[in-house]
Every structure is written in structure tokens, then in C-alpha cells.
Amino acid sequence: MRFLTFKGGDEMPALGLGTWKSAPGEVGAAIKEAIKIGYRHIDCASVYGNEAEIGAALADVFAEGNITRDDLWITSKLWCNRHGREDVVPAIQASIDDLGVEYLDLYLVHWPVAIRSGAEPPTEPGDLVSLEELPLEETWAGMEEALELGLARHIGVSNYSAKKLGQHLSMEHPPELDQVEMHPYLAQPDLLKYGQEHGIHLTAYSPLGSGDRPDSMKGKDEKALLDDPVVNAVAARLSITPAQVLLAWALGRGTSVIPKSVNPNRLAENFAAAEIELDAQAMSDLAALDDHRRYVTGNFWAKPGSPYTVAGLWDE
Ligand code: A2P
């Protein structure tokens, strides 16, 4: 297993289990199976709506006595309707309570987007608050309080551009990690370099192309990453699976990666990718696929009447 090392020497297992889209009724069994296979990093978020079930599964695992809380790395994320400075600590406490743990290893600001305090999903454009009105720095001050209280051992962000990361570098505790969509179609070499230069780790989400996204988040003529001919050719040449190609690609670039699965065979297949190193030929074949294509475009934040635009979201 590879690790990413944080301040103070804490080590995050580079390959974690994603839980976005893991349905209630399925996620608990997936967590137990994953931990049995050897996963020690679980990526959660309050907005996924499944933290209580994950917490119940973790309680069962801890009760068996082989795995303790400290053996695991648990991440969760602050939803956009808790961006006010004073809303952050109660929000992380709610995730901690749902997950049935005492602390999180990592807590992330889920999106650089603010929703009016307390407005519950589904979000209407009128619920959105501009970043001029509720600046990210204010949210971050709440994140720093969560850190100082020991509720989170590390704090970071998600879906932030290099420009938005830059806004935080002079804060007392700058973000230690940015979780972003990243795969061979969206390799983001500049963001990767920015992170390396500023000591900010990256976690790659949607590493398999998130084919199980809701239809409302899908484009018309989308290419499925797992079906890509180059990915499949690399897989055939190296006698591994296309998913393993994609995960080994991410790990080989020094990022963390959080494939989602609720299927025991695929959980094991994905976990085994942590031991695979792609050769230079494979890395260069895959590098040629980068056409800056997002599956998660963020267009749901930019509906008519919203203060956000897709271009402004990614600073592109
Ligand atoms: P399932 O949960 O049934 O295994 P992402 O991590 O990019 O969001 O992708 C998750 C999607 O990829 C889910 O539909 C998941 O289905 C599927 N998936 C996970 N692992 C594999 C794999 N090894 N091979 C093919 N599909 C996979």
C-alpha cells in the first residue's frame, strides 16, 4: 500500500473507498467487505446521505475487535449550506456523530459554492449565495476552528482551482489537500504541479468515470472512460483490468484515488491496483488521452438565476 504523508507524519492510504452514489442499503455491506479486503481509507460526505449507515457498519467492524478507529483514515466533507463560519463546527460534529467516531482524519470544503445557511436540498438557484457575500476565507476560518478543536486532524478542500487554493495560502492553516475530478481525460497537470509546489496533496475522484452518475449529470455523447480503446489496450498488454489501469495511473502520479464500488469482486479488483506500477509506455499512452473533459462539470451550480458560472467555478 502507498501512503500520502501529511503534516506531523500522519499517513493517508493512497487508495481509498469512494462512497458517492453508494446507495442506502448497500453502502454498509460495501464498507465491511472493503475493510475485510484491506481498505483502510474511506471517503464520505454528508451530502451523500449515507453517513449514518456507514457509521453503523463501522460500529460492527470495531465490535469484532480486529480493527480500531486509529487503523482507518476517514474523510468527510462540509456541505455548501454550512459555509458560514459558525456553521462549520456543528456540521463536522453532525458527520462525526453519524459516522460514530470521535474525530475525522480529514475534513474538506465540498465545493467553492455557498448555499444560504440551512437551505436543504434540492437547491434552487435562489438558494445560492455569491462568494462576494460569503467569502471562502470565512468558511475556511470555520474549518480552522474544527482543526483546532481536534474534530479534524487535517483540513482541505474539494473542487478548488489553483487560483482558489492560492487565496488560502496565507491563512494560518492552509488546505493540505484538494480533492478533484482526475483521470486520463482530465489529467490536470498544472493543478498537480501547483499542489506539489505548495505542499497540497491531491485526491482523484471519479477515477473510473463515474458511469453511475444520475442521468441529470450526464452529457449527450459522453465517452465511457472504462471503454476507452487506449485504456483497454494497456490493460490487455499488461494483463490487468481497465479499472486497474486507471487506478494505477492515478497512484503512479502521486495522488490519492477513491474508486467507488459496492460489488465485492470489483472492490477486490480495485484494491489490488494499489500494487500495480504502470510502465513508461503505458503512462505515455494514457497521457495522450487528456482533452480536459469533465464528467462532473458543475453545471448544476450555474442554472439561470445563480450567481455562479461554470467558467468562474473552475477559473477557466
Ligand atoms: P459498482 O459499484 O457496481 O462496482 P467512480 O469511482 O469513477 O465514481 O466509478 C464508480 C462506478 O464504476 C460505479 O458504477 C461502479 O459500479 C463502477 N466500478 C467500480 N469498480 C469497477 C471495476 N473494477 N470495473 C468496472 N466498473 C467498476
Tab-separated table of C-alpha atoms and ligand atoms in Angstrom:
chain	number	residue	atom	x	y	z
A	1	MET	CA	0.000	0.000	0.000
A	2	ARG	CA	1.183	3.506	-0.804
A	3	PHE	CA	0.631	6.457	1.535
A	4	LEU	CA	0.487	10.220	1.297
A	5	THR	CA	2.262	11.848	4.232
A	6	PHE	CA	0.651	14.794	5.996
A	7	LYS	CA	1.978	17.375	8.442
A	8	GLY	CA	3.064	15.735	11.661
A	9	GLY	CA	3.716	12.470	9.818
A	10	ASP	CA	0.149	11.186	9.529
A	11	GLU	CA	-0.155	8.793	6.591
A	12	MET	CA	-3.215	8.512	4.394
A	13	PRO	CA	-3.526	5.254	2.451
A	14	ALA	CA	-3.373	6.430	-1.172
A	15	LEU	CA	-6.167	4.135	-2.332
A	16	GLY	CA	-9.474	4.732	-0.579
A	17	LEU	CA	-13.066	3.678	-0.963
A	18	GLY	CA	-15.421	6.204	-2.533
A	19	THR	CA	-18.985	6.293	-1.212
A	20	TRP	CA	-20.642	8.861	-3.513
A	21	LYS	CA	-23.603	7.080	-5.142
A	22	SER	CA	-23.309	4.079	-2.817
A	23	ALA	CA	-26.965	3.559	-2.113
A	24	PRO	CA	-28.524	3.217	1.306
A	25	GLY	CA	-28.945	-0.482	1.931
A	26	GLU	CA	-25.737	-1.222	0.008
A	27	VAL	CA	-23.092	1.023	1.460
A	28	GLY	CA	-22.859	-0.671	4.862
A	29	ALA	CA	-22.107	-4.081	3.365
A	30	ALA	CA	-19.603	-2.484	0.979
A	31	ILE	CA	-17.755	-0.848	3.884
A	32	LYS	CA	-17.499	-4.141	5.777
A	33	GLU	CA	-16.350	-6.023	2.687
A	34	ALA	CA	-13.827	-3.326	1.805
A	35	ILE	CA	-12.283	-3.339	5.271
A	36	LYS	CA	-12.082	-7.148	5.111
A	37	ILE	CA	-10.229	-6.852	1.785
A	38	GLY	CA	-7.767	-4.377	3.291
A	39	TYR	CA	-9.107	-0.888	2.547
A	40	ARG	CA	-8.192	1.495	5.358
A	41	HIS	CA	-9.304	4.819	3.821
A	42	ILE	CA	-12.971	5.723	3.423
A	43	ASP	CA	-14.137	8.853	1.658
A	44	CYS	CA	-17.505	10.183	2.838
A	45	ALA	CA	-19.606	13.344	2.662
A	46	SER	CA	-22.712	14.472	4.487
A	47	VAL	CA	-24.474	15.211	1.196
A	48	TYR	CA	-24.134	11.585	0.079
A	49	GLY	CA	-26.861	10.844	2.604
A	50	ASN	CA	-25.284	7.590	3.789
A	51	GLU	CA	-23.019	8.513	6.690
A	52	ALA	CA	-25.321	7.024	9.337
A	53	GLU	CA	-25.291	3.650	7.558
A	54	ILE	CA	-21.509	3.847	7.209
A	55	GLY	CA	-21.319	4.604	10.926
A	56	ALA	CA	-23.429	1.546	11.767
A	57	ALA	CA	-21.151	-0.646	9.620
A	58	LEU	CA	-18.051	0.808	11.285
A	59	ALA	CA	-19.542	0.103	14.720
A	60	ASP	CA	-19.962	-3.562	13.722
A	61	VAL	CA	-16.388	-3.704	12.427
A	62	PHE	CA	-14.972	-2.157	15.610
A	63	ALA	CA	-17.088	-4.524	17.744
A	64	GLU	CA	-15.397	-7.506	16.087
A	65	GLY	CA	-12.189	-6.272	17.692
A	66	ASN	CA	-9.663	-6.668	14.864
A	67	ILE	CA	-9.768	-3.098	13.580
A	68	THR	CA	-9.715	0.054	15.685
A	69	ARG	CA	-10.665	3.597	14.770
A	70	ASP	CA	-6.993	4.552	14.540
A	71	ASP	CA	-6.409	1.905	11.859
A	72	LEU	CA	-8.685	3.837	9.499
A	73	TRP	CA	-8.432	7.105	7.616
A	74	ILE	CA	-11.876	8.710	7.422
A	75	THR	CA	-12.615	11.772	5.320
A	76	SER	CA	-15.865	13.740	5.187
A	77	LYS	CA	-16.966	16.991	3.603
A	78	LEU	CA	-18.761	20.175	4.583
A	79	TRP	CA	-21.889	20.750	2.510
A	80	CYS	CA	-22.407	24.151	0.888
A	81	ASN	CA	-25.316	25.126	3.146
A	82	ARG	CA	-22.924	25.221	6.139
A	83	HIS	CA	-20.400	27.720	4.762
A	84	GLY	CA	-20.943	30.354	7.433
A	85	ARG	CA	-18.025	30.396	9.862
A	86	GLU	CA	-20.214	29.467	12.808
A	87	ASP	CA	-21.920	26.654	10.866
A	88	VAL	CA	-18.767	24.600	10.264
A	89	VAL	CA	-18.176	23.116	13.719
A	90	PRO	CA	-21.810	21.940	14.121
A	91	ALA	CA	-21.624	20.449	10.595
A	92	ILE	CA	-18.488	18.423	11.232
A	93	GLN	CA	-19.911	17.356	14.584
A	94	ALA	CA	-23.011	16.014	12.787
A	95	SER	CA	-20.832	13.944	10.410
A	96	ILE	CA	-18.760	12.687	13.337
A	97	ASP	CA	-21.931	11.669	15.169
A	98	ASP	CA	-23.413	9.954	12.107
A	99	LEU	CA	-20.174	8.086	11.464
A	100	GLY	CA	-19.977	7.149	15.154
A	101	VAL	CA	-16.361	8.234	15.572
A	102	GLU	CA	-14.593	10.773	17.753
A	103	TYR	CA	-12.737	12.651	15.028
A	104	LEU	CA	-12.180	12.777	11.278
A	105	ASP	CA	-8.779	12.362	9.713
A	106	LEU	CA	-9.631	14.853	7.005
A	107	TYR	CA	-12.474	17.325	6.548
A	108	LEU	CA	-12.951	19.064	3.211
A	109	VAL	CA	-14.971	22.021	1.966
A	110	HIS	CA	-17.031	20.111	-0.620
A	111	TRP	CA	-17.427	22.896	-3.238
A	112	PRO	CA	-16.342	26.534	-3.568
A	113	VAL	CA	-20.050	27.363	-3.667
A	114	ALA	CA	-22.214	28.768	-0.891
A	115	ILE	CA	-25.859	27.952	-0.264
A	116	ARG	CA	-27.936	30.061	2.113
A	117	SER	CA	-27.407	28.762	5.657
A	118	GLY	CA	-29.766	25.935	6.440
A	119	ALA	CA	-31.421	25.693	2.967
A	120	GLU	CA	-31.885	21.965	2.398
A	121	PRO	CA	-31.604	20.083	-0.944
A	122	PRO	CA	-32.902	20.237	-3.625
A	123	THR	CA	-31.097	23.516	-4.146
A	124	GLU	CA	-32.820	26.215	-6.169
A	125	PRO	CA	-30.717	28.912	-7.864
A	126	GLY	CA	-32.246	31.416	-5.424
A	127	ASP	CA	-30.665	29.489	-2.511
A	128	LEU	CA	-27.172	30.192	-3.801
A	129	VAL	CA	-25.111	32.952	-2.224
A	130	SER	CA	-22.235	34.543	-4.130
A	131	LEU	CA	-18.665	34.263	-2.882
A	132	GLU	CA	-18.607	38.042	-2.543
A	133	GLU	CA	-21.393	37.719	0.006
A	134	LEU	CA	-19.968	34.655	1.766
A	135	PRO	CA	-16.234	34.508	1.025
A	136	LEU	CA	-14.370	31.201	1.064
A	137	GLU	CA	-11.969	32.675	3.602
A	138	GLU	CA	-14.828	32.933	6.088
A	139	THR	CA	-15.728	29.279	5.580
A	140	TRP	CA	-12.065	28.425	5.963
A	141	ALA	CA	-11.897	30.210	9.325
A	142	GLY	CA	-14.598	27.764	10.491
A	143	MET	CA	-12.559	24.855	9.117
A	144	GLU	CA	-9.550	26.072	11.106
A	145	GLU	CA	-11.688	26.089	14.256
A	146	ALA	CA	-12.660	22.458	13.590
A	147	LEU	CA	-8.960	21.649	13.256
A	148	GLU	CA	-8.016	23.490	16.419
A	149	LEU	CA	-10.771	21.717	18.355
A	150	GLY	CA	-9.357	18.371	17.216
A	151	LEU	CA	-12.551	17.419	15.391
A	152	ALA	CA	-10.492	17.018	12.206
A	153	ARG	CA	-6.816	16.074	12.179
A	154	HIS	CA	-6.361	17.677	8.747
A	155	ILE	CA	-8.399	20.090	6.638
A	156	GLY	CA	-8.653	20.633	2.927
A	157	VAL	CA	-10.945	21.442	0.046
A	158	SER	CA	-12.601	19.866	-2.955
A	159	ASN	CA	-13.294	21.146	-6.460
A	160	TYR	CA	-10.949	24.117	-5.935
A	161	SER	CA	-8.903	25.611	-8.776
A	162	ALA	CA	-5.270	26.592	-8.221
A	163	LYS	CA	-6.465	30.200	-8.057
A	164	LYS	CA	-8.866	29.467	-5.196
A	165	LEU	CA	-6.209	27.408	-3.392
A	166	GLY	CA	-3.962	30.437	-3.718
A	167	GLN	CA	-6.488	32.569	-1.820
A	168	HIS	CA	-5.890	30.325	1.208
A	169	LEU	CA	-2.113	30.051	1.240
A	170	SER	CA	-1.646	32.939	3.651
A	171	MET	CA	-4.246	31.657	6.110
A	172	GLU	CA	-2.999	30.223	9.388
A	173	HIS	CA	-3.600	26.597	8.332
A	174	PRO	CA	-3.641	26.387	4.530
A	175	PRO	CA	-5.507	23.481	2.902
A	176	GLU	CA	-3.487	20.267	2.964
A	177	LEU	CA	-5.388	18.530	0.173
A	178	ASP	CA	-7.653	19.281	-2.791
A	179	GLN	CA	-10.000	16.518	-3.937
A	180	VAL	CA	-10.807	16.980	-7.623
A	181	GLU	CA	-12.036	15.028	-10.613
A	182	MET	CA	-8.956	13.480	-12.189
A	183	HIS	CA	-8.450	10.693	-14.752
A	184	PRO	CA	-6.696	10.377	-18.119
A	185	TYR	CA	-9.343	12.537	-19.861
A	186	LEU	CA	-8.818	15.250	-17.211
A	187	ALA	CA	-5.220	14.858	-16.081
A	188	GLN	CA	-4.855	18.447	-14.782
A	189	PRO	CA	-1.037	18.577	-14.920
A	190	ASP	CA	-0.970	22.248	-13.907
A	191	LEU	CA	-3.019	21.672	-10.767
A	192	LEU	CA	-0.859	18.662	-9.898
A	193	LYS	CA	2.283	20.806	-10.261
A	194	TYR	CA	0.707	23.612	-8.217
A	195	GLY	CA	-0.072	21.144	-5.432
A	196	GLN	CA	3.466	19.770	-5.465
A	197	GLU	CA	4.927	23.287	-5.288
A	198	HIS	CA	2.728	24.292	-2.357
A	199	GLY	CA	2.608	21.069	-0.353
A	200	ILE	CA	-1.035	20.352	-1.200
A	201	HIS	CA	-1.937	16.698	-1.841
A	202	LEU	CA	-4.498	15.801	-4.475
A	203	THR	CA	-7.163	13.107	-4.361
A	204	ALA	CA	-8.605	11.977	-7.695
A	205	TYR	CA	-12.370	11.482	-7.693
A	206	SER	CA	-14.397	9.828	-10.453
A	207	PRO	CA	-11.253	7.862	-11.399
A	208	LEU	CA	-13.357	5.327	-13.313
A	209	GLY	CA	-15.537	7.937	-14.990
A	210	SER	CA	-18.475	7.644	-12.545
A	211	GLY	CA	-20.745	5.862	-15.008
A	212	ASP	CA	-23.351	5.539	-12.258
A	213	ARG	CA	-23.919	9.303	-12.018
A	214	PRO	CA	-27.541	10.413	-12.147
A	215	ASP	CA	-28.758	10.975	-15.725
A	216	SER	CA	-29.223	14.663	-14.935
A	217	MET	CA	-25.424	14.921	-14.635
A	218	LYS	CA	-24.680	13.204	-17.942
A	219	GLY	CA	-23.874	14.839	-21.250
A	220	LYS	CA	-25.339	13.663	-24.540
A	221	ASP	CA	-22.443	11.949	-26.296
A	222	GLU	CA	-20.277	11.056	-23.372
A	223	LYS	CA	-17.371	8.677	-23.818
A	224	ALA	CA	-17.139	5.997	-21.134
A	225	LEU	CA	-13.643	6.005	-19.682
A	226	LEU	CA	-13.681	2.272	-18.894
A	227	ASP	CA	-14.475	1.529	-22.552
A	228	ASP	CA	-11.693	3.700	-23.940
A	229	PRO	CA	-9.678	1.743	-26.556
A	230	VAL	CA	-6.305	3.001	-25.285
A	231	VAL	CA	-7.160	2.124	-21.665
A	232	ASN	CA	-8.282	-1.315	-22.827
A	233	ALA	CA	-5.169	-1.843	-24.955
A	234	VAL	CA	-2.918	-1.012	-21.988
A	235	ALA	CA	-4.975	-3.384	-19.833
A	236	ALA	CA	-4.641	-6.202	-22.374
A	237	ARG	CA	-0.905	-5.680	-22.816
A	238	LEU	CA	-0.257	-5.728	-19.050
A	239	SER	CA	-2.828	-8.450	-18.274
A	240	ILE	CA	-4.734	-6.244	-15.827
A	241	THR	CA	-8.243	-4.787	-15.991
A	242	PRO	CA	-9.195	-1.358	-17.401
A	243	ALA	CA	-10.169	-0.184	-13.906
A	244	GLN	CA	-6.767	-1.242	-12.599
A	245	VAL	CA	-5.091	0.730	-15.391
A	246	LEU	CA	-6.968	3.860	-14.343
A	247	LEU	CA	-6.250	3.425	-10.629
A	248	ALA	CA	-2.576	2.567	-11.126
A	249	TRP	CA	-2.308	5.632	-13.390
A	250	ALA	CA	-3.604	7.864	-10.580
A	251	LEU	CA	-1.359	6.301	-7.931
A	252	GLY	CA	1.650	6.497	-10.249
A	253	ARG	CA	1.185	10.270	-10.442
A	254	GLY	CA	1.458	10.565	-6.672
A	255	THR	CA	-2.197	11.308	-5.999
A	256	SER	CA	-4.655	9.523	-3.801
A	257	VAL	CA	-7.582	7.860	-5.574
A	258	ILE	CA	-11.041	6.867	-4.339
A	259	PRO	CA	-12.858	4.436	-6.657
A	260	LYS	CA	-16.425	3.699	-5.638
A	261	SER	CA	-17.783	0.169	-5.706
A	262	VAL	CA	-20.411	-1.780	-3.813
A	263	ASN	CA	-19.532	-5.048	-5.547
A	264	PRO	CA	-17.215	-7.479	-3.688
A	265	ASN	CA	-15.322	-8.607	-6.806
A	266	ARG	CA	-14.781	-5.080	-8.046
A	267	LEU	CA	-13.779	-3.895	-4.557
A	268	ALA	CA	-11.039	-6.552	-4.565
A	269	GLU	CA	-10.020	-5.812	-8.149
A	270	ASN	CA	-9.684	-2.109	-7.366
A	271	PHE	CA	-7.763	-2.716	-4.143
A	272	ALA	CA	-5.254	-4.893	-5.992
A	273	ALA	CA	-4.434	-1.915	-8.231
A	274	ALA	CA	-2.501	-0.375	-5.328
A	275	GLU	CA	0.255	-2.908	-6.012
A	276	ILE	CA	0.458	-2.251	-9.770
A	277	GLU	CA	3.024	0.044	-11.364
A	278	LEU	CA	2.440	1.079	-14.935
A	279	ASP	CA	5.468	1.216	-17.216
A	280	ALA	CA	6.575	4.371	-19.030
A	281	GLN	CA	4.908	3.245	-22.238
A	282	ALA	CA	1.536	2.925	-20.511
A	283	MET	CA	1.885	6.325	-18.823
A	284	SER	CA	2.687	7.977	-22.137
A	285	ASP	CA	-0.143	6.181	-23.987
A	286	LEU	CA	-2.558	7.401	-21.302
A	287	ALA	CA	-1.120	10.940	-21.296
A	288	ALA	CA	-2.245	11.276	-24.914
A	289	LEU	CA	-5.903	10.919	-23.809
A	290	ASP	CA	-6.021	14.205	-21.908
A	291	ASP	CA	-8.528	16.537	-23.526
A	292	HIS	CA	-9.610	18.308	-20.339
A	293	ARG	CA	-13.002	16.622	-20.318
A	294	ARG	CA	-15.032	16.736	-17.128
A	295	TYR	CA	-17.747	14.292	-16.176
A	296	VAL	CA	-18.721	16.481	-13.219
A	297	THR	CA	-18.980	19.835	-14.965
A	298	GLY	CA	-20.576	21.701	-12.069
A	299	ASN	CA	-23.247	22.999	-14.436
A	300	PHE	CA	-25.837	22.255	-11.746
A	301	TRP	CA	-24.432	25.287	-9.899
A	302	ALA	CA	-24.877	27.564	-12.898
A	303	LYS	CA	-28.600	27.392	-13.639
A	304	PRO	CA	-30.350	30.627	-14.672
A	305	GLY	CA	-30.588	32.946	-11.695
A	306	SER	CA	-27.479	31.534	-9.994
A	307	PRO	CA	-24.573	33.867	-9.132
A	308	TYR	CA	-22.170	31.113	-10.332
A	309	THR	CA	-20.934	30.258	-13.824
A	310	VAL	CA	-19.117	27.102	-14.917
A	311	ALA	CA	-16.152	29.183	-16.116
A	312	GLY	CA	-15.966	31.012	-12.789
A	313	LEU	CA	-16.290	27.788	-10.837
A	314	TRP	CA	-13.128	26.318	-12.351
A	315	ASP	CA	-11.460	29.687	-13.043
A	316	GLU	CA	-11.075	28.657	-16.674
B	1	A2P	P1	-20.225	-0.854	-8.762
B	1	A2P	O1	-20.388	-0.020	-7.543
B	1	A2P	O2	-21.437	-1.647	-9.087
B	1	A2P	O3	-18.964	-1.688	-8.738
B	1	A2P	P2	-16.214	6.172	-9.928
B	1	A2P	O4	-15.380	5.618	-8.820
B	1	A2P	O5	-15.395	6.798	-11.031
B	1	A2P	O6	-17.307	7.088	-9.420
B	1	A2P	O7	-16.957	4.956	-10.656
B	1	A2P	C1	-17.904	4.180	-9.988
B	1	A2P	C2	-18.623	3.314	-10.991
B	1	A2P	O8	-17.718	2.351	-11.550
B	1	A2P	C3	-19.753	2.509	-10.387
B	1	A2P	O9	-20.771	2.357	-11.346
B	1	A2P	C4	-19.098	1.176	-10.070
B	1	A2P	O10	-20.066	0.152	-10.037
B	1	A2P	C5	-18.171	1.027	-11.237
B	1	A2P	N1	-16.969	0.224	-10.927
B	1	A2P	C6	-16.264	0.198	-9.791
B	1	A2P	N2	-15.200	-0.604	-9.885
B	1	A2P	C7	-15.241	-1.119	-11.130
B	1	A2P	C8	-14.406	-2.033	-11.842
B	1	A2P	N3	-13.338	-2.571	-11.280
B	1	A2P	N4	-14.761	-2.344	-13.112
B	1	A2P	C9	-15.860	-1.794	-13.699
B	1	A2P	N5	-16.669	-0.929	-13.077
B	1	A2P	C10	-16.365	-0.588	-11.813
